[in-house]
Coordinates of C-alpha atoms in Angstrom, one line a residue:
M18 CA 29.3 -30.1 58.9
I19 CA 32.8 -29.4 57.8
S20 CA 34.9 -30.2 60.8
S21 CA 38.5 -29.8 59.5
L22 CA 40.1 -26.4 59.4
R23 CA 42.0 -27.5 56.3
T24 CA 38.7 -28.3 54.5
R25 CA 37.1 -25.0 55.5
I26 CA 40.1 -23.0 54.2
L27 CA 40.1 -25.1 51.0
L28 CA 36.4 -24.4 50.4
I29 CA 36.6 -20.7 51.2
S30 CA 39.6 -20.3 48.9
S31 CA 37.9 -22.3 46.1
A32 CA 34.8 -20.2 46.4
T33 CA 36.8 -17.0 46.4
V34 CA 38.7 -18.0 43.2
V35 CA 35.5 -19.2 41.4
G36 CA 33.7 -16.0 42.4
A37 CA 36.6 -13.8 41.3
L38 CA 36.8 -15.7 37.9
A39 CA 33.0 -15.3 37.4
L40 CA 33.1 -11.6 38.1
S41 CA 36.2 -11.1 35.9
G42 CA 34.5 -13.1 33.1
A43 CA 31.3 -11.1 33.4
A44 CA 33.2 -7.8 33.4
T45 CA 35.3 -8.8 30.4
Y46 CA 32.2 -10.0 28.5
S47 CA 30.5 -6.7 29.2
I48 CA 33.5 -4.6 28.1
V49 CA 34.1 -6.6 24.9
R50 CA 30.4 -6.6 24.0
S51 CA 30.1 -2.8 24.5
N52 CA 33.3 -2.1 22.4
T53 CA 32.1 -4.5 19.7
M54 CA 28.6 -2.9 19.5
E55 CA 30.2 0.6 19.3
S56 CA 32.5 -0.6 16.5
I57 CA 29.6 -2.1 14.6
D58 CA 27.6 1.2 15.0
Q59 CA 30.6 3.2 13.7
N60 CA 31.1 0.9 10.8
L61 CA 27.4 1.0 9.8
A62 CA 27.3 4.8 10.1
A63 CA 30.4 5.1 7.9
I64 CA 28.9 2.8 5.3
A65 CA 25.6 4.6 5.4
S66 CA 27.3 8.0 5.1
G67 CA 29.4 6.7 2.1
N68 CA 26.4 5.3 0.4
T69 CA 24.4 8.5 1.0
L70 CA 27.2 10.6 -0.5
A71 CA 27.4 8.3 -3.6
I72 CA 23.6 8.4 -4.1
D73 CA 23.5 12.1 -3.7
K74 CA 26.2 12.5 -6.3
W75 CA 24.4 10.1 -8.6
V76 CA 21.1 12.0 -8.2
A77 CA 22.8 15.3 -8.8
A78 CA 24.4 14.1 -12.0
K79 CA 21.1 12.7 -13.3
A80 CA 19.3 15.8 -12.4
Q81 CA 21.8 18.1 -14.0
A82 CA 21.6 16.1 -17.3
V83 CA 17.8 16.4 -17.4
K84 CA 17.8 20.1 -16.4
A85 CA 20.4 20.9 -19.1
T86 CA 18.6 18.9 -21.8
A87 CA 15.2 20.5 -20.9
G88 CA 16.8 23.9 -21.2
V89 CA 17.8 23.3 -24.8
I90 CA 15.3 20.8 -26.2
E91 CA 12.9 23.3 -27.5
H92 CA 15.6 25.0 -29.5
G93 CA 16.7 22.1 -31.6
D94 CA 16.2 18.4 -32.3
P95 CA 14.2 16.9 -29.4
Q96 CA 14.8 13.3 -30.4
G97 CA 18.6 13.9 -30.9
F98 CA 18.9 15.7 -27.5
G99 CA 16.9 13.1 -25.7
K100 CA 18.9 10.2 -27.2
H101 CA 22.2 12.0 -26.4
M102 CA 21.0 12.5 -22.8
G103 CA 20.1 8.9 -22.4
D104 CA 23.3 7.6 -24.0
A105 CA 25.6 10.0 -22.1
N106 CA 23.9 9.7 -18.7
G107 CA 22.6 6.2 -18.4
F108 CA 18.9 6.8 -18.8
P109 CA 17.4 3.7 -20.3
I110 CA 14.1 5.5 -21.0
I111 CA 13.8 9.1 -22.2
T112 CA 10.4 10.5 -22.8
I113 CA 9.5 13.9 -24.0
G114 CA 5.8 14.8 -23.9
W115 CA 4.1 17.9 -25.1
T116 CA 0.8 19.5 -23.9
D117 CA -0.9 18.4 -27.2
K118 CA -0.2 14.7 -26.0
S119 CA 2.4 14.1 -28.7
F120 CA 5.6 12.5 -27.5
I121 CA 9.0 11.0 -28.3
S122 CA 10.3 8.0 -26.3
T123 CA 13.4 5.9 -26.5
S124 CA 11.5 2.9 -25.2
A125 CA 10.6 0.4 -27.9
T126 CA 7.7 -0.9 -25.8
T127 CA 5.8 2.4 -25.5
P128 CA 2.3 2.0 -26.9
K129 CA 1.2 4.1 -29.8
D130 CA -1.7 5.5 -27.8
Y131 CA 0.6 6.6 -24.9
D132 CA -0.5 9.8 -23.3
P133 CA 2.4 11.5 -21.6
T134 CA 0.1 14.1 -20.0
A135 CA -1.5 11.3 -17.9
R136 CA 1.8 10.1 -16.4
P137 CA 2.9 11.1 -12.8
W138 CA 6.2 12.4 -14.0
Y139 CA 4.6 14.8 -16.5
K140 CA 1.9 16.1 -14.0
Q141 CA 4.5 16.6 -11.2
A142 CA 7.0 18.4 -13.5
L143 CA 4.4 20.8 -14.7
A144 CA 2.9 21.4 -11.2
A145 CA 6.4 22.0 -9.7
G146 CA 7.6 24.2 -12.6
Q147 CA 11.1 22.9 -12.0
L148 CA 13.3 19.8 -12.0
L149 CA 12.1 17.0 -9.6
V150 CA 12.6 13.4 -8.8
T151 CA 9.4 11.4 -8.8
K152 CA 8.3 8.7 -6.3
P153 CA 8.7 5.2 -7.7
Y154 CA 6.0 4.2 -10.2
G155 CA 5.3 1.3 -12.6
D156 CA 6.4 1.6 -16.2
V157 CA 3.4 1.8 -18.4
S158 CA 4.4 -1.2 -20.6
T159 CA 6.4 -3.4 -18.3
G160 CA 5.3 -2.6 -14.8
V161 CA 8.9 -2.4 -13.7
P162 CA 9.3 0.2 -10.9
Y163 CA 11.1 3.3 -12.1
V164 CA 12.0 6.7 -10.7
S165 CA 12.0 9.6 -13.1
F166 CA 14.1 12.8 -13.2
A167 CA 11.6 15.2 -14.8
A168 CA 11.6 18.8 -15.8
P169 CA 9.1 21.1 -17.6
L170 CA 9.9 22.3 -21.1
V171 CA 9.6 26.0 -21.3
K172 CA 9.7 28.0 -24.6
N173 CA 9.3 31.8 -24.5
G174 CA 8.2 31.7 -20.9
E175 CA 5.4 29.2 -21.6
T176 CA 5.3 25.6 -20.5
T177 CA 5.1 23.4 -23.6
G178 CA 5.6 19.9 -22.1
A179 CA 7.9 17.9 -19.9
L180 CA 11.1 15.8 -20.2
S181 CA 11.6 12.6 -18.3
G182 CA 14.7 10.5 -17.8
A183 CA 13.6 7.2 -16.2
V184 CA 15.9 4.9 -14.3
P185 CA 14.7 1.4 -13.0
L186 CA 15.1 0.9 -9.3
D187 CA 16.7 -2.5 -9.8
G188 CA 19.7 -0.7 -11.2
V189 CA 20.2 1.8 -8.3

């Protein structure tokens, strides 16, 4: 046993100091961790919000280009309008398909027997009757995943085909 009063006081004092330091350290760790996690959450939310806004604006610009081009394509030079839409708005592949399965495409790798009416973007645009953004799909010639901004072509109130501006997902 501890017989000396001095030793007892020293042990009690030491235990009190060590206990206080341990509690202080644990409290400090908890507060710093909580504040750090909150700061990380706020930063991630701000980054996600900024990226969402940028993607929304990007999608709106692409959609507007396709919608505007689809509105005038049946009244003029389809190939010229399609090429201009691709050049001005960053669509690497523009495809215009008509109900008779004829098509115009800016892709050099599109096969001669290509049937635009069988493609998801064509079917979805005609079914929706308005501009839409497709789910990702594989390019018919390369297999690269693309997403298309597609709109039906309407002339005199009748749907005559569809226009697609395709963007590879590796560029988004």
